[in-house]
Short mmCIF file of C-alpha atoms in Angstrom, two decimals:
data_model
loop_
_atom_site.label_atom_id
_atom_site.label_comp_id
_atom_site.label_asym_id
_atom_site.label_seq_id
_atom_site.Cartn_x
_atom_site.Cartn_y
_atom_site.Cartn_z
CA UNK C 256 0.40 -17.89 -64.34
CA UNK C 257 -0.65 -15.72 -61.15
CA UNK C 258 1.57 -16.33 -57.76
CA UNK C 259 1.41 -19.09 -55.95
CA UNK C 260 -0.07 -17.65 -52.65
CA UNK C 261 1.18 -18.84 -48.78
CA UNK C 262 -0.01 -19.85 -45.92
CA UNK C 263 1.93 -18.92 -42.58
CA UNK C 264 2.26 -21.04 -39.43
CA UNK C 265 1.94 -20.20 -35.95
CA UNK C 266 5.36 -20.28 -36.00
CA UNK C 267 6.13 -18.16 -39.27
CA UNK C 268 3.57 -15.55 -37.81
CA UNK C 269 5.48 -11.94 -35.92
CA UNK C 270 5.10 -11.96 -32.49
CA UNK C 271 2.50 -9.40 -30.77
CA UNK C 272 4.89 -6.26 -30.01
CA UNK C 273 4.35 -4.56 -26.60
CA UNK C 274 6.60 -2.03 -25.70
CA UNK C 275 6.24 -2.85 -21.95
CA UNK C 276 8.05 -4.38 -18.61
CA UNK C 277 8.72 -4.84 -15.87
CA UNK C 278 12.14 -4.75 -15.84
CA UNK C 279 12.07 -1.04 -17.01
CA UNK C 280 15.66 0.88 -17.16
CA UNK C 281 17.03 2.26 -13.71
CA UNK C 282 16.31 1.91 -10.10
CA UNK C 283 12.06 3.13 -10.45
CA UNK C 284 11.62 -0.63 -11.87
CA UNK C 285 13.47 -2.88 -9.59
CA UNK C 286 12.10 -1.11 -7.15
CA UNK C 287 8.26 -1.62 -8.01
CA UNK C 288 9.04 -5.33 -8.87
CA UNK C 289 10.47 -6.29 -5.57
CA UNK C 290 7.60 -4.86 -3.59
CA UNK C 291 5.39 -6.52 -5.52
CA UNK C 292 7.35 -9.18 -4.76
CA UNK C 293 5.32 -12.47 -7.04
CA UNK C 294 5.52 -14.82 -9.78
CA UNK C 295 1.66 -15.35 -9.44
CA UNK C 296 -0.76 -13.60 -11.16
CA UNK C 297 -0.57 -9.88 -11.79
CA UNK C 298 -4.14 -9.30 -9.37
CA UNK C 299 -2.90 -11.32 -6.40
CA UNK C 300 -0.32 -10.02 -5.21
CA UNK C 301 -0.89 -11.04 -1.44
CA UNK C 302 0.17 -15.19 -2.06
CA UNK C 303 3.77 -15.96 -1.33
CA UNK C 304 6.70 -14.74 -2.37
CA UNK C 305 8.86 -17.02 -3.93
CA UNK C 306 12.79 -16.18 -5.38
CA UNK C 307 11.45 -14.98 -8.39
CA UNK C 308 10.62 -12.02 -6.67
CA UNK C 309 10.24 -9.34 -10.77
CA UNK C 310 6.13 -10.10 -12.21
CA UNK C 311 7.23 -11.50 -15.74
CA UNK C 312 3.84 -11.65 -17.22
CA UNK C 313 -0.35 -10.80 -17.15
CA UNK C 314 -2.56 -13.80 -18.03
CA UNK C 315 -3.58 -12.75 -21.24
CA UNK C 316 0.35 -13.04 -21.62
CA UNK C 317 3.25 -9.48 -22.11
CA UNK C 318 5.22 -8.21 -19.74
CA UNK C 319 3.69 -5.64 -17.39
CA UNK C 320 5.23 -2.00 -17.55
CA UNK C 321 6.17 0.16 -14.59
CA UNK C 322 2.65 1.43 -14.89
CA UNK C 323 0.95 -1.69 -14.04
CA UNK C 324 3.13 -2.50 -11.40
CA UNK C 325 1.35 0.79 -9.37
CA UNK C 326 -1.70 0.40 -10.27
CA UNK C 327 -1.20 -2.82 -8.71
CA UNK C 328 0.87 -1.21 -5.27
CA UNK C 329 -2.43 1.35 -5.08
CA UNK C 330 -5.06 -1.68 -5.34
CA UNK C 331 -3.36 -2.98 -2.67
CA UNK C 332 -2.78 -0.18 -0.30
CA UNK C 333 -6.18 1.39 -0.94
CA UNK C 334 -7.47 -2.22 0.61
CA UNK C 335 -5.24 -2.40 3.91
CA UNK C 336 -6.15 1.76 4.21
CA UNK C 337 -9.71 0.53 4.05
CA UNK C 338 -8.82 -2.28 6.65
CA UNK C 339 -7.22 0.12 8.99
CA UNK C 340 -10.26 2.31 8.80
CA UNK C 341 -12.30 -0.18 9.58
CA UNK C 342 -10.20 -1.18 12.49
CA UNK C 343 -10.39 1.79 13.46
CA UNK C 344 -14.17 2.42 14.10
CA UNK C 345 -14.45 -0.75 15.24
CA UNK C 346 -11.93 -0.03 18.11
CA UNK C 347 -10.27 -3.35 16.88
CA UNK C 348 -7.08 -3.09 18.36
CA UNK C 349 -5.70 -7.07 17.23
CA UNK C 350 -7.08 -6.21 13.74
CA UNK C 351 -5.31 -2.76 13.74
CA UNK C 352 -1.61 -4.49 14.72
CA UNK C 353 -1.90 -7.08 11.75
CA UNK C 354 -1.41 -4.22 9.45
CA UNK C 355 1.43 -2.87 10.49
CA UNK C 356 5.17 -4.79 10.78
CA UNK C 357 6.80 -6.08 13.75
CA UNK C 358 9.15 -3.32 13.55
CA UNK C 359 6.74 -0.50 12.54
CA UNK C 360 7.41 3.23 14.35
CA UNK C 361 4.85 5.07 14.36
CA UNK C 362 5.34 8.97 15.42
CA UNK C 363 3.46 11.81 15.85
CA UNK C 364 0.43 9.18 16.80
CA UNK C 365 -2.43 10.65 18.39
CA UNK C 366 -3.01 9.61 21.87
CA UNK C 367 1.17 7.98 22.00
CA UNK C 368 4.20 8.72 22.48
CA UNK C 369 5.81 10.36 20.47
CA UNK C 370 7.43 8.07 18.42
CA UNK C 371 5.91 4.78 18.84
CA UNK C 372 5.13 1.00 17.42
CA UNK C 373 2.59 -1.03 17.35
CA UNK C 374 2.13 -2.40 20.86
CA UNK C 375 0.96 0.82 21.64
CA UNK C 376 -1.77 1.74 19.32
CA UNK C 377 -4.01 0.89 21.92
CA UNK C 378 -3.47 4.37 23.32
CA UNK C 379 -3.82 5.67 19.95
CA UNK C 380 -7.97 3.70 19.93
CA UNK C 381 -8.51 5.15 23.77
CA UNK C 382 -7.87 8.52 21.60
CA UNK C 383 -10.48 8.22 19.00
CA UNK C 384 -13.26 6.75 22.30
CA UNK C 385 -12.05 10.04 24.58
CA UNK C 386 -12.79 12.42 21.08
CA UNK C 387 -15.59 10.59 20.33
CA UNK C 388 -14.28 9.36 16.68
CA UNK C 389 -16.89 7.73 15.00
CA UNK C 390 -15.48 8.07 11.14
CA UNK C 391 -12.26 7.79 9.59
CA UNK C 392 -11.36 9.13 5.85
CA UNK C 393 -8.12 8.11 4.40
CA UNK C 394 -7.39 9.17 0.65
CA UNK C 395 -3.50 8.14 -1.06
CA UNK C 396 -2.59 11.37 -2.20
CA UNK C 397 0.82 10.24 -3.70
CA UNK C 398 2.34 6.94 -4.11
CA UNK C 399 5.79 6.35 -5.01
CA UNK C 400 8.08 3.82 -4.80
CA UNK C 401 11.28 3.88 -2.20
CA UNK C 402 14.39 2.10 -1.84
CA UNK C 403 16.35 -1.44 -1.72
CA UNK C 404 17.64 -1.29 1.65
CA UNK C 405 18.67 -4.42 3.96
CA UNK C 406 15.09 -4.67 5.07
CA UNK C 407 14.30 -4.72 1.53
CA UNK C 408 11.86 -2.92 -0.95
CA UNK C 409 9.29 0.14 0.45
CA UNK C 410 6.81 1.90 -1.05
CA UNK C 411 5.89 5.67 0.10
CA UNK C 412 2.60 7.02 0.26
CA UNK C 413 1.05 10.31 1.51
CA UNK C 414 -2.25 10.78 2.63
CA UNK C 415 -5.05 12.99 4.07
CA UNK C 416 -7.13 11.92 6.82
CA UNK C 417 -10.24 13.02 8.33
CA UNK C 418 -11.59 12.03 11.46
CA UNK C 419 -14.96 13.13 12.35
CA UNK C 420 -18.52 12.22 14.45
CA UNK C 421 -20.37 11.40 12.54
CA UNK C 422 -20.97 13.14 9.30
CA UNK C 423 -18.65 16.39 11.78
CA UNK C 424 -15.16 16.34 10.78
CA UNK C 425 -13.50 16.77 14.06
CA UNK C 426 -9.82 16.75 12.78
CA UNK C 427 -7.74 16.40 9.97
CA UNK C 428 -3.77 16.33 8.81
CA UNK C 429 -1.74 14.56 6.50
CA UNK C 430 0.34 11.27 7.19
CA UNK C 431 3.18 10.12 5.16
CA UNK C 432 3.44 6.30 5.97
CA UNK C 433 5.72 3.64 4.19
CA UNK C 434 5.02 0.23 3.40
CA UNK C 435 6.89 -2.92 3.95
CA UNK C 436 5.94 -6.64 2.85
CA UNK C 437 5.87 -8.62 5.56
CA UNK C 438 4.06 -12.47 5.55
CA UNK C 439 3.30 -11.69 1.59
CA UNK C 440 1.12 -9.30 2.61
CA UNK C 441 2.24 -4.79 2.69
CA UNK C 442 2.26 -4.01 5.86
CA UNK C 443 2.99 -0.35 7.49
CA UNK C 444 6.23 0.33 8.62
CA UNK C 445 7.10 3.68 9.43
CA UNK C 446 3.54 5.85 10.35
CA UNK C 447 4.53 9.70 10.44
CA UNK C 448 1.56 11.90 11.80
CA UNK C 449 1.90 15.87 11.05
CA UNK C 450 0.32 17.48 13.67
CA UNK C 451 -3.75 16.73 13.94
CA UNK C 452 -5.90 19.87 13.35
CA UNK C 453 -8.73 20.54 15.41
CA UNK C 454 -11.24 21.68 12.73
CA UNK C 455 -14.40 21.37 15.51
#
């Protein structure tokens, strides 16, 4: 007599294994989780935060890796940088200020005092107008999580910028930006410009 076949019920089937998790050991994983600060669908990182700050699972049902969370942060920063460039090109002060936290610090910003706040950003727009900057190109070269502190978890990135008149680059340089979540979105907390290089 042949061996009787057995049928596995859904409860008997082994759960599909995933080796990645949002709660990776060490400070890095926790910082990333705190920075995203949502238990919503991972694509909707701008939705209101709750007390459950760790993004437990994706809609597919598996836990997020540090790489997954970092990619979400990079995407959110890229979208905000696009808005930043648009506000400068359009000379829209309100839109520009809304991309900065209430307590933002801006260092060595063209046209501004050496240490400025978001209330001084009008001077940056005036400088753009004076030097006929019409196009802004900005690219993030490196994005890394910062540390959790009394102001909340932060993220920093190193950026390269090009300030153009039409298609001609007039100025370029580098910036370091520290991001902090405010009003359920990442905003610029510290904006530190290096010396602006006059190309033409």
